[in-house]
Amino acid sequence: MSEVRPAVVAIDGGNSKTEVLVVSREGGVLAESRGPGASPQNVGVDGCVAALETLVLSALTSAGLPTTRPFGVHTSAYLAGLDFPREEEALHAALFARGWSSTLHVGNDVLALLRAGSSDGTGVAVVCGAGINGAGVGPDGRIHRFPALGKVSGDWGGGYRLGEEALWWAVRAEDGRGPSTALKAAVSGFFGVSRVFDVVQGLHFKEIDSARIHGLCPLLFDVAAAGDEVAQQVVTRFVEEVSVFAAVILRRLDLTHAAPEVVLGGGVLTGVGPSVISEIERRCLKVAPRAVVRVVDVNPVVGAALFGLDELGASSSAKAALKAATQRTPMWRSVR
């Protein structure tokens, strides 16, 4: 039997984690690995490339595959922090110089989410993990994107920001500047202290890692689901923000009268309850009544791999095999 050779080295990298899949032309998963975020905006282009190569070599080694170059026929790398053409060009040049493959494509990670969750790579995707972003691809190939640089580019609602909101309201409930909210007890309990003031003090003196603020995001949704009005107001704003991303893209790409797929993904959106997703769906349907809204049921790195198989002209059965092999049970999916 002939040896199955790697065809696509696929990478999806967000702000908090990076995943690698090495797949065959037939859609088989040959190797995989996972590591911390390696966005070039956070660690620089050189740091990003070094981190990605470490993960690719780890995947190949763990699977007993050759680590000599080229690693595959095509490299498909989609990462957070590729928000402008010059950023894509810089990473493309640096990766191509490593000789991983004869062909290479890089892009923003939200496009990998769209390819992973839609039937043909067109439609709308909104991702909310550590940050928030959205993008869309029309049937005519037009793309609409956002810079996704945080507040400076008009963004609100990433997981870290939602955690900050939970802390902000808890502080104000305790010191009297804001309304009473169950977030006060929930936040102090999360950090294992008796007062929210102790959290503020710990963050100020760096006795508490500020990265832990992100962990308040699931707590916010739990408190809202239990009926707390303050937490519900924050969640409502989050729903509005996700829905606005989708609505703008649907309108800009002239998809309001079509039947576009709207794909939701990222750690926050895949973890919220059915009521939150249902409300996002309701708002999307007001803009595009025939839209199909769903939470992605494979990791976005699968989208990067599918892009690679597209590039190589792989069969539809190969792509179906890849999705079947990597599918996970979603916490919620559209019932329409």
PDB file of N, CA and C in Angstrom, residues 68-168:
ATOM      1  N   THR A  68      10.884  16.698   6.966  1.00  0.00           N
ATOM      2  CA  THR A  68      11.685  17.362   5.936  1.00  0.00           C
ATOM      3  C   THR A  68      10.772  18.241   5.088  1.00  0.00           C
ATOM      4  N   ARG A  69      11.334  19.312   4.562  1.00  0.00           N
ATOM      5  CA  ARG A  69      10.549  20.228   3.739  1.00  0.00           C
ATOM      6  C   ARG A  69      10.523  19.752   2.294  1.00  0.00           C
ATOM      7  N   PRO A  70       9.423  19.965   1.597  1.00  0.00           N
ATOM      8  CA  PRO A  70       8.183  20.611   2.029  1.00  0.00           C
ATOM      9  C   PRO A  70       7.336  19.682   2.898  1.00  0.00           C
ATOM     10  N   PHE A  71       6.547  20.295   3.789  1.00  0.00           N
ATOM     11  CA  PHE A  71       5.688  19.519   4.678  1.00  0.00           C
ATOM     12  C   PHE A  71       4.439  19.025   3.957  1.00  0.00           C
ATOM     13  N   GLY A  72       4.014  19.746   2.934  1.00  0.00           N
ATOM     14  CA  GLY A  72       2.819  19.390   2.185  1.00  0.00           C
ATOM     15  C   GLY A  72       2.839  20.087   0.839  1.00  0.00           C
ATOM     16  N   VAL A  73       1.744  19.950   0.103  1.00  0.00           N
ATOM     17  CA  VAL A  73       1.637  20.591  -1.204  1.00  0.00           C
ATOM     18  C   VAL A  73       1.204  22.047  -1.055  1.00  0.00           C
ATOM     19  N   HIS A  74       0.296  22.295  -0.111  1.00  0.00           N
ATOM     20  CA  HIS A  74      -0.268  23.635   0.059  1.00  0.00           C
ATOM     21  C   HIS A  74      -0.374  23.965   1.541  1.00  0.00           C
ATOM     22  N   THR A  75      -0.083  25.204   1.884  1.00  0.00           N
ATOM     23  CA  THR A  75      -0.277  25.701   3.246  1.00  0.00           C
ATOM     24  C   THR A  75      -1.430  26.686   3.242  1.00  0.00           C
ATOM     25  N   SER A  76      -2.331  26.512   4.197  1.00  0.00           N
ATOM     26  CA  SER A  76      -3.528  27.345   4.305  1.00  0.00           C
ATOM     27  C   SER A  76      -3.573  27.892   5.728  1.00  0.00           C
ATOM     28  N   ALA A  77      -3.185  29.164   5.896  1.00  0.00           N
ATOM     29  CA  ALA A  77      -3.034  29.739   7.236  1.00  0.00           C
ATOM     30  C   ALA A  77      -3.978  30.922   7.418  1.00  0.00           C
ATOM     31  N   TYR A  78      -4.869  30.807   8.388  1.00  0.00           N
ATOM     32  CA  TYR A  78      -5.861  31.854   8.663  1.00  0.00           C
ATOM     33  C   TYR A  78      -5.732  32.251  10.129  1.00  0.00           C
ATOM     34  N   LEU A  79      -5.385  33.522  10.344  1.00  0.00           N
ATOM     35  CA  LEU A  79      -5.068  33.969  11.695  1.00  0.00           C
ATOM     36  C   LEU A  79      -5.733  35.291  12.037  1.00  0.00           C
ATOM     37  N   ALA A  80      -6.040  35.448  13.320  1.00  0.00           N
ATOM     38  CA  ALA A  80      -6.439  36.753  13.824  1.00  0.00           C
ATOM     39  C   ALA A  80      -5.249  37.694  13.683  1.00  0.00           C
ATOM     40  N   GLY A  81      -5.541  38.959  13.457  1.00  0.00           N
ATOM     41  CA  GLY A  81      -4.460  39.927  13.323  1.00  0.00           C
ATOM     42  C   GLY A  81      -4.026  40.168  11.895  1.00  0.00           C
ATOM     43  N   LEU A  82      -4.688  39.518  10.947  1.00  0.00           N
ATOM     44  CA  LEU A  82      -4.439  39.810   9.531  1.00  0.00           C
ATOM     45  C   LEU A  82      -5.615  40.644   9.044  1.00  0.00           C
ATOM     46  N   ASP A  83      -5.599  41.913   9.419  1.00  0.00           N
ATOM     47  CA  ASP A  83      -6.746  42.779   9.179  1.00  0.00           C
ATOM     48  C   ASP A  83      -6.562  43.727   8.003  1.00  0.00           C
ATOM     49  N   PHE A  84      -5.328  43.849   7.516  1.00  0.00           N
ATOM     50  CA  PHE A  84      -5.037  44.734   6.396  1.00  0.00           C
ATOM     51  C   PHE A  84      -4.161  43.994   5.386  1.00  0.00           C
ATOM     52  N   PRO A  85      -4.239  44.366   4.107  1.00  0.00           N
ATOM     53  CA  PRO A  85      -3.433  43.679   3.088  1.00  0.00           C
ATOM     54  C   PRO A  85      -1.947  43.633   3.418  1.00  0.00           C
ATOM     55  N   ARG A  86      -1.400  44.698   3.977  1.00  0.00           N
ATOM     56  CA  ARG A  86       0.042  44.692   4.261  1.00  0.00           C
ATOM     57  C   ARG A  86       0.405  43.648   5.315  1.00  0.00           C
ATOM     58  N   GLU A  87      -0.532  43.369   6.239  1.00  0.00           N
ATOM     59  CA  GLU A  87      -0.272  42.335   7.244  1.00  0.00           C
ATOM     60  C   GLU A  87      -0.291  40.949   6.600  1.00  0.00           C
ATOM     61  N   GLU A  88      -1.232  40.732   5.689  1.00  0.00           N
ATOM     62  CA  GLU A  88      -1.278  39.457   4.972  1.00  0.00           C
ATOM     63  C   GLU A  88      -0.021  39.266   4.128  1.00  0.00           C
ATOM     64  N   GLU A  89       0.404  40.329   3.454  1.00  0.00           N
ATOM     65  CA  GLU A  89       1.585  40.243   2.587  1.00  0.00           C
ATOM     66  C   GLU A  89       2.843  39.927   3.397  1.00  0.00           C
ATOM     67  N   ALA A  90       2.976  40.544   4.576  1.00  0.00           N
ATOM     68  CA  ALA A  90       4.162  40.314   5.400  1.00  0.00           C
ATOM     69  C   ALA A  90       4.222  38.870   5.886  1.00  0.00           C
ATOM     70  N   LEU A  91       3.085  38.335   6.340  1.00  0.00           N
ATOM     71  CA  LEU A  91       3.082  36.954   6.822  1.00  0.00           C
ATOM     72  C   LEU A  91       3.261  35.978   5.664  1.00  0.00           C
ATOM     73  N   HIS A  92       2.651  36.273   4.528  1.00  0.00           N
ATOM     74  CA  HIS A  92       2.798  35.401   3.361  1.00  0.00           C
ATOM     75  C   HIS A  92       4.271  35.270   2.978  1.00  0.00           C
ATOM     76  N   ALA A  93       4.968  36.397   2.922  1.00  0.00           N
ATOM     77  CA  ALA A  93       6.380  36.374   2.538  1.00  0.00           C
ATOM     78  C   ALA A  93       7.211  35.584   3.544  1.00  0.00           C
ATOM     79  N   ALA A  94       6.932  35.787   4.837  1.00  0.00           N
ATOM     80  CA  ALA A  94       7.711  35.105   5.872  1.00  0.00           C
ATOM     81  C   ALA A  94       7.454  33.599   5.868  1.00  0.00           C
ATOM     82  N   LEU A  95       6.202  33.188   5.679  1.00  0.00           N
ATOM     83  CA  LEU A  95       5.896  31.758   5.646  1.00  0.00           C
ATOM     84  C   LEU A  95       6.433  31.100   4.376  1.00  0.00           C
ATOM     85  N   PHE A  96       6.294  31.782   3.254  1.00  0.00           N
ATOM     86  CA  PHE A  96       6.764  31.197   1.998  1.00  0.00           C
ATOM     87  C   PHE A  96       8.269  30.956   2.038  1.00  0.00           C
ATOM     88  N   ALA A  97       8.983  31.840   2.725  1.00  0.00           N
ATOM     89  CA  ALA A  97      10.439  31.697   2.828  1.00  0.00           C
ATOM     90  C   ALA A  97      10.835  30.448   3.607  1.00  0.00           C
ATOM     91  N   ARG A  98       9.926  29.899   4.411  1.00  0.00           N
ATOM     92  CA  ARG A  98      10.230  28.697   5.197  1.00  0.00           C
ATOM     93  C   ARG A  98      10.160  27.421   4.367  1.00  0.00           C
ATOM     94  N   GLY A  99       9.570  27.494   3.185  1.00  0.00           N
ATOM     95  CA  GLY A  99       9.552  26.329   2.310  1.00  0.00           C
ATOM     96  C   GLY A  99       8.658  25.198   2.765  1.00  0.00           C
ATOM     97  N   TRP A 100       7.558  25.535   3.437  1.00  0.00           N
ATOM     98  CA  TRP A 100       6.656  24.489   3.911  1.00  0.00           C
ATOM     99  C   TRP A 100       5.958  23.773   2.762  1.00  0.00           C
ATOM    100  N   SER A 101       5.661  24.510   1.679  1.00  0.00           N
ATOM    101  CA  SER A 101       4.887  23.961   0.570  1.00  0.00           C
ATOM    102  C   SER A 101       5.143  24.800  -0.673  1.00  0.00           C
ATOM    103  N   SER A 102       4.715  24.276  -1.810  1.00  0.00           N
ATOM    104  CA  SER A 102       4.935  25.012  -3.062  1.00  0.00           C
ATOM    105  C   SER A 102       3.927  26.128  -3.252  1.00  0.00           C
ATOM    106  N   THR A 103       2.746  25.999  -2.639  1.00  0.00           N
ATOM    107  CA  THR A 103       1.742  27.059  -2.702  1.00  0.00           C
ATOM    108  C   THR A 103       1.279  27.398  -1.298  1.00  0.00           C
ATOM    109  N   LEU A 104       0.768  28.611  -1.143  1.00  0.00           N
ATOM    110  CA  LEU A 104       0.452  29.121   0.189  1.00  0.00           C
ATOM    111  C   LEU A 104      -0.621  30.184   0.081  1.00  0.00           C
ATOM    112  N   HIS A 105      -1.550  30.171   1.029  1.00  0.00           N
ATOM    113  CA  HIS A 105      -2.513  31.267   1.128  1.00  0.00           C
ATOM    114  C   HIS A 105      -2.688  31.624   2.591  1.00  0.00           C
ATOM    115  N   VAL A 106      -2.738  32.926   2.878  1.00  0.00           N
ATOM    116  CA  VAL A 106      -2.993  33.392   4.237  1.00  0.00           C
ATOM    117  C   VAL A 106      -4.205  34.311   4.214  1.00  0.00           C
ATOM    118  N   GLY A 107      -4.904  34.383   5.345  1.00  0.00           N
ATOM    119  CA  GLY A 107      -6.075  35.242   5.443  1.00  0.00           C
ATOM    120  C   GLY A 107      -6.509  35.378   6.885  1.00  0.00           C
ATOM    121  N   ASN A 108      -7.542  36.177   7.093  1.00  0.00           N
ATOM    122  CA  ASN A 108      -8.069  36.386   8.434  1.00  0.00           C
ATOM    123  C   ASN A 108      -8.855  35.165   8.902  1.00  0.00           C
ATOM    124  N   ASP A 109      -8.789  34.886  10.196  1.00  0.00           N
ATOM    125  CA  ASP A 109      -9.392  33.659  10.721  1.00  0.00           C
ATOM    126  C   ASP A 109     -10.914  33.618  10.594  1.00  0.00           C
ATOM    127  N   VAL A 110     -11.576  34.764  10.504  1.00  0.00           N
ATOM    128  CA  VAL A 110     -13.031  34.735  10.387  1.00  0.00           C
ATOM    129  C   VAL A 110     -13.462  34.116   9.056  1.00  0.00           C
ATOM    130  N   LEU A 111     -12.612  34.209   8.031  1.00  0.00           N
ATOM    131  CA  LEU A 111     -12.929  33.576   6.750  1.00  0.00           C
ATOM    132  C   LEU A 111     -12.853  32.054   6.857  1.00  0.00           C
ATOM    133  N   ALA A 112     -11.933  31.557   7.685  1.00  0.00           N
ATOM    134  CA  ALA A 112     -11.868  30.110   7.916  1.00  0.00           C
ATOM    135  C   ALA A 112     -13.123  29.630   8.634  1.00  0.00           C
ATOM    136  N   LEU A 113     -13.621  30.440   9.572  1.00  0.00           N
ATOM    137  CA  LEU A 113     -14.869  30.095  10.251  1.00  0.00           C
ATOM    138  C   LEU A 113     -16.009  29.994   9.248  1.00  0.00           C
ATOM    139  N   LEU A 114     -16.095  30.950   8.328  1.00  0.00           N
ATOM    140  CA  LEU A 114     -17.159  30.928   7.327  1.00  0.00           C
ATOM    141  C   LEU A 114     -17.056  29.683   6.448  1.00  0.00           C
ATOM    142  N   ARG A 115     -15.838  29.347   6.015  1.00  0.00           N
ATOM    143  CA  ARG A 115     -15.667  28.153   5.164  1.00  0.00           C
ATOM    144  C   ARG A 115     -16.001  26.885   5.938  1.00  0.00           C
ATOM    145  N   ALA A 116     -15.683  26.868   7.233  1.00  0.00           N
ATOM    146  CA  ALA A 116     -15.959  25.683   8.047  1.00  0.00           C
ATOM    147  C   ALA A 116     -17.450  25.480   8.272  1.00  0.00           C
ATOM    148  N   GLY A 117     -18.180  26.577   8.442  1.00  0.00           N
ATOM    149  CA  GLY A 117     -19.572  26.458   8.852  1.00  0.00           C
ATOM    150  C   GLY A 117     -20.594  26.555   7.753  1.00  0.00           C
ATOM    151  N   SER A 118     -20.196  27.019   6.570  1.00  0.00           N
ATOM    152  CA  SER A 118     -21.151  27.155   5.471  1.00  0.00           C
ATOM    153  C   SER A 118     -20.971  26.014   4.479  1.00  0.00           C
ATOM    154  N   SER A 119     -21.947  25.856   3.612  1.00  0.00           N
ATOM    155  CA  SER A 119     -21.897  24.739   2.668  1.00  0.00           C
ATOM    156  C   SER A 119     -20.917  24.975   1.530  1.00  0.00           C
ATOM    157  N   ASP A 120     -20.701  26.257   1.165  1.00  0.00           N
ATOM    158  CA  ASP A 120     -19.845  26.526   0.008  1.00  0.00           C
ATOM    159  C   ASP A 120     -18.870  27.677   0.207  1.00  0.00           C
ATOM    160  N   GLY A 121     -18.740  28.174   1.440  1.00  0.00           N
ATOM    161  CA  GLY A 121     -17.797  29.257   1.693  1.00  0.00           C
ATOM    162  C   GLY A 121     -18.365  30.639   1.483  1.00  0.00           C
ATOM    163  N   THR A 122     -19.641  30.744   1.098  1.00  0.00           N
ATOM    164  CA  THR A 122     -20.268  32.053   0.969  1.00  0.00           C
ATOM    165  C   THR A 122     -21.221  32.273   2.133  1.00  0.00           C
ATOM    166  N   GLY A 123     -21.605  33.540   2.330  1.00  0.00           N
ATOM    167  CA  GLY A 123     -22.494  33.879   3.426  1.00  0.00           C
ATOM    168  C   GLY A 123     -21.821  34.837   4.384  1.00  0.00           C
ATOM    169  N   VAL A 124     -22.191  34.738   5.644  1.00  0.00           N
ATOM    170  CA  VAL A 124     -21.725  35.665   6.673  1.00  0.00           C
ATOM    171  C   VAL A 124     -21.200  34.866   7.858  1.00  0.00           C
ATOM    172  N   ALA A 125     -20.116  35.336   8.449  1.00  0.00           N
ATOM    173  CA  ALA A 125     -19.611  34.734   9.683  1.00  0.00           C
ATOM    174  C   ALA A 125     -19.356  35.830  10.702  1.00  0.00           C
ATOM    175  N   VAL A 126     -19.744  35.563  11.935  1.00  0.00           N
ATOM    176  CA  VAL A 126     -19.410  36.439  13.057  1.00  0.00           C
ATOM    177  C   VAL A 126     -18.732  35.573  14.106  1.00  0.00           C
ATOM    178  N   VAL A 127     -17.568  35.997  14.537  1.00  0.00           N
ATOM    179  CA  VAL A 127     -16.807  35.245  15.530  1.00  0.00           C
ATOM    180  C   VAL A 127     -16.664  36.089  16.786  1.00  0.00           C
ATOM    181  N   CYS A 128     -16.833  35.461  17.934  1.00  0.00           N
ATOM    182  CA  CYS A 128     -16.584  36.142  19.197  1.00  0.00           C
ATOM    183  C   CYS A 128     -15.839  35.191  20.110  1.00  0.00           C
ATOM    184  N   GLY A 129     -14.566  35.473  20.291  1.00  0.00           N
ATOM    185  CA  GLY A 129     -13.732  34.742  21.228  1.00  0.00           C
ATOM    186  C   GLY A 129     -13.168  35.760  22.195  1.00  0.00           C
ATOM    187  N   ALA A 130     -11.854  35.937  22.178  1.00  0.00           N
ATOM    188  CA  ALA A 130     -11.262  37.005  22.975  1.00  0.00           C
ATOM    189  C   ALA A 130     -11.691  38.363  22.438  1.00  0.00           C
ATOM    190  N   GLY A 131     -11.824  38.456  21.102  1.00  0.00           N
ATOM    191  CA  GLY A 131     -12.315  39.662  20.453  1.00  0.00           C
ATOM    192  C   GLY A 131     -13.565  39.342  19.662  1.00  0.00           C
ATOM    193  N   ILE A 132     -13.951  40.258  18.790  1.00  0.00           N
ATOM    194  CA  ILE A 132     -15.143  40.050  17.971  1.00  0.00           C
ATOM    195  C   ILE A 132     -14.852  40.545  16.564  1.00  0.00           C
ATOM    196  N   ASN A 133     -15.394  39.843  15.567  1.00  0.00           N
ATOM    197  CA  ASN A 133     -15.147  40.215  14.182  1.00  0.00           C
ATOM    198  C   ASN A 133     -16.233  39.595  13.311  1.00  0.00           C
ATOM    199  N   GLY A 134     -16.334  40.084  12.102  1.00  0.00           N
ATOM    200  CA  GLY A 134     -17.291  39.539  11.152  1.00  0.00           C
ATOM    201  C   GLY A 134     -16.780  39.713   9.742  1.00  0.00           C
ATOM    202  N   ALA A 135     -17.240  38.851   8.855  1.00  0.00           N
ATOM    203  CA  ALA A 135     -16.873  38.946   7.441  1.00  0.00           C
ATOM    204  C   ALA A 135     -17.918  38.216   6.625  1.00  0.00           C
ATOM    205  N   GLY A 136     -17.970  38.552   5.354  1.00  0.00           N
ATOM    206  CA  GLY A 136     -18.905  37.877   4.472  1.00  0.00           C
ATOM    207  C   GLY A 136     -18.331  37.731   3.083  1.00  0.00           C
ATOM    208  N   VAL A 137     -18.797  36.706   2.388  1.00  0.00           N
ATOM    209  CA  VAL A 137     -18.414  36.467   0.999  1.00  0.00           C
ATOM    210  C   VAL A 137     -19.694  36.255   0.209  1.00  0.00           C
ATOM    211  N   GLY A 138     -19.888  37.056  -0.835  1.00  0.00           N
ATOM    212  CA  GLY A 138     -21.073  36.921  -1.663  1.00  0.00           C
ATOM    213  C   GLY A 138     -20.898  35.875  -2.739  1.00  0.00           C
ATOM    214  N   PRO A 139     -21.987  35.416  -3.333  1.00  0.00           N
ATOM    215  CA  PRO A 139     -21.901  34.445  -4.438  1.00  0.00           C
ATOM    216  C   PRO A 139     -21.083  34.959  -5.612  1.00  0.00           C
ATOM    217  N   ASP A 140     -20.985  36.291  -5.740  1.00  0.00           N
ATOM    218  CA  ASP A 140     -20.203  36.886  -6.823  1.00  0.00           C
ATOM    219  C   ASP A 140     -18.736  37.067  -6.458  1.00  0.00           C
ATOM    220  N   GLY A 141     -18.348  36.600  -5.258  1.00  0.00           N
ATOM    221  CA  GLY A 141     -16.954  36.686  -4.840  1.00  0.00           C
ATOM    222  C   GLY A 141     -16.596  37.932  -4.062  1.00  0.00           C
ATOM    223  N   ARG A 142     -17.512  38.882  -3.962  1.00  0.00           N
ATOM    224  CA  ARG A 142     -17.220  40.082  -3.177  1.00  0.00           C
ATOM    225  C   ARG A 142     -17.063  39.725  -1.704  1.00  0.00           C
ATOM    226  N   ILE A 143     -16.141  40.417  -1.041  1.00  0.00           N
ATOM    227  CA  ILE A 143     -15.862  40.182   0.377  1.00  0.00           C
ATOM    228  C   ILE A 143     -16.095  41.471   1.145  1.00  0.00           C
ATOM    229  N   HIS A 144     -16.734  41.353   2.294  1.00  0.00           N
ATOM    230  CA  HIS A 144     -16.860  42.510   3.186  1.00  0.00           C
ATOM    231  C   HIS A 144     -16.273  42.132   4.536  1.00  0.00           C
ATOM    232  N   ARG A 145     -15.372  42.988   5.044  1.00  0.00           N
ATOM    233  CA  ARG A 145     -14.670  42.700   6.293  1.00  0.00           C
ATOM    234  C   ARG A 145     -14.595  43.945   7.157  1.00  0.00           C
ATOM    235  N   PHE A 146     -14.133  43.742   8.392  1.00  0.00           N
ATOM    236  CA  PHE A 146     -13.903  44.823   9.340  1.00  0.00           C
ATOM    237  C   PHE A 146     -12.475  44.702   9.877  1.00  0.00           C
ATOM    238  N   PRO A 147     -11.861  45.821  10.298  1.00  0.00           N
ATOM    239  CA  PRO A 147     -10.495  45.738  10.831  1.00  0.00           C
ATOM    240  C   PRO A 147     -10.381  44.945  12.133  1.00  0.00           C
ATOM    241  N   ALA A 148     -11.392  45.037  13.008  1.00  0.00           N
ATOM    242  CA  ALA A 148     -11.389  44.272  14.266  1.00  0.00           C
ATOM    243  C   ALA A 148     -10.162  44.551  15.121  1.00  0.00           C
ATOM    244  N   LEU A 149      -9.928  45.822  15.405  1.00  0.00           N
ATOM    245  CA  LEU A 149      -8.790  46.222  16.235  1.00  0.00           C
ATOM    246  C   LEU A 149      -9.213  46.626  17.639  1.00  0.00           C
ATOM    247  N   GLY A 150     -10.462  46.384  17.983  1.00  0.00           N
ATOM    248  CA  GLY A 150     -10.943  46.787  19.293  1.00  0.00           C
ATOM    249  C   GLY A 150     -11.679  48.111  19.225  1.00  0.00           C
ATOM    250  N   LYS A 151     -11.639  48.849  20.303  1.00  0.00           N
ATOM    251  CA  LYS A 151     -12.401  50.092  20.388  1.00  0.00           C
ATOM    252  C   LYS A 151     -11.998  51.083  19.307  1.00  0.00           C
ATOM    253  N   VAL A 152     -10.719  51.097  18.937  1.00  0.00           N
ATOM    254  CA  VAL A 152     -10.239  52.052  17.941  1.00  0.00           C
ATOM    255  C   VAL A 152     -10.896  51.827  16.580  1.00  0.00           C
ATOM    256  N   SER A 153     -11.362  50.603  16.308  1.00  0.00           N
ATOM    257  CA  SER A 153     -12.046  50.331  15.042  1.00  0.00           C
ATOM    258  C   SER A 153     -13.546  50.116  15.248  1.00  0.00           C
ATOM    259  N   GLY A 154     -14.060  50.599  16.387  1.00  0.00           N
ATOM    260  CA  GLY A 154     -15.501  50.581  16.611  1.00  0.00           C
ATOM    261  C   GLY A 154     -16.060  49.292  17.161  1.00  0.00           C
ATOM    262  N   ASP A 155     -15.208  48.414  17.690  1.00  0.00           N
ATOM    263  CA  ASP A 155     -15.675  47.103  18.146  1.00  0.00           C
ATOM    264  C   ASP A 155     -16.068  47.123  19.621  1.00  0.00           C
ATOM    265  N   TRP A 156     -17.000  46.265  19.956  1.00  0.00           N
ATOM    266  CA  TRP A 156     -17.413  46.043  21.345  1.00  0.00           C
ATOM    267  C   TRP A 156     -17.936  44.620  21.439  1.00  0.00           C
ATOM    268  N   GLY A 157     -17.562  43.906  22.501  1.00  0.00           N
ATOM    269  CA  GLY A 157     -18.224  42.633  22.733  1.00  0.00           C
ATOM    270  C   GLY A 157     -17.376  41.390  22.707  1.00  0.00           C
ATOM    271  N   GLY A 158     -16.068  41.478  22.592  1.00  0.00           N
ATOM    272  CA  GLY A 158     -15.243  40.284  22.718  1.00  0.00           C
ATOM    273  C   GLY A 158     -15.307  39.733  24.132  1.00  0.00           C
ATOM    274  N   GLY A 159     -14.837  38.507  24.299  1.00  0.00           N
ATOM    275  CA  GLY A 159     -14.931  37.855  25.598  1.00  0.00           C
ATOM    276  C   GLY A 159     -14.259  38.630  26.713  1.00  0.00           C
ATOM    277  N   TYR A 160     -13.100  39.222  26.424  1.00  0.00           N
ATOM    278  CA  TYR A 160     -12.409  39.990  27.460  1.00  0.00           C
ATOM    279  C   TYR A 160     -13.219  41.230  27.820  1.00  0.00           C
ATOM    280  N   ARG A 161     -13.772  41.901  26.804  1.00  0.00           N
ATOM    281  CA  ARG A 161     -14.562  43.103  27.066  1.00  0.00           C
ATOM    282  C   ARG A 161     -15.822  42.766  27.867  1.00  0.00           C
ATOM    283  N   LEU A 162     -16.444  41.644  27.575  1.00  0.00           N
ATOM    284  CA  LEU A 162     -17.619  41.234  28.340  1.00  0.00           C
ATOM    285  C   LEU A 162     -17.247  40.944  29.795  1.00  0.00           C
ATOM    286  N   GLY A 163     -16.067  40.356  29.991  1.00  0.00           N
ATOM    287  CA  GLY A 163     -15.593  40.142  31.356  1.00  0.00           C
ATOM    288  C   GLY A 163     -15.369  41.453  32.081  1.00  0.00           C
ATOM    289  N   GLU A 164     -14.814  42.440  31.370  1.00  0.00           N
ATOM    290  CA  GLU A 164     -14.627  43.769  31.960  1.00  0.00           C
ATOM    291  C   GLU A 164     -15.963  44.391  32.344  1.00  0.00           C
ATOM    292  N   GLU A 165     -16.976  44.200  31.514  1.00  0.00           N
ATOM    293  CA  GLU A 165     -18.302  44.736  31.820  1.00  0.00           C
ATOM    294  C   GLU A 165     -18.851  44.109  33.104  1.00  0.00           C
ATOM    295  N   ALA A 166     -18.679  42.799  33.244  1.00  0.00           N
ATOM    296  CA  ALA A 166     -19.147  42.131  34.462  1.00  0.00           C
ATOM    297  C   ALA A 166     -18.453  42.711  35.687  1.00  0.00           C
ATOM    298  N   LEU A 167     -17.146  42.915  35.584  1.00  0.00           N
ATOM    299  CA  LEU A 167     -16.390  43.486  36.699  1.00  0.00           C
ATOM    300  C   LEU A 167     -16.827  44.922  36.973  1.00  0.00           C
ATOM    301  N   TRP A 168     -17.015  45.710  35.921  1.00  0.00           N
ATOM    302  CA  TRP A 168     -17.387  47.126  36.059  1.00  0.00           C
ATOM    303  C   TRP A 168     -18.697  47.278  36.817  1.00  0.00           C
TER     304      TRP A 168
END
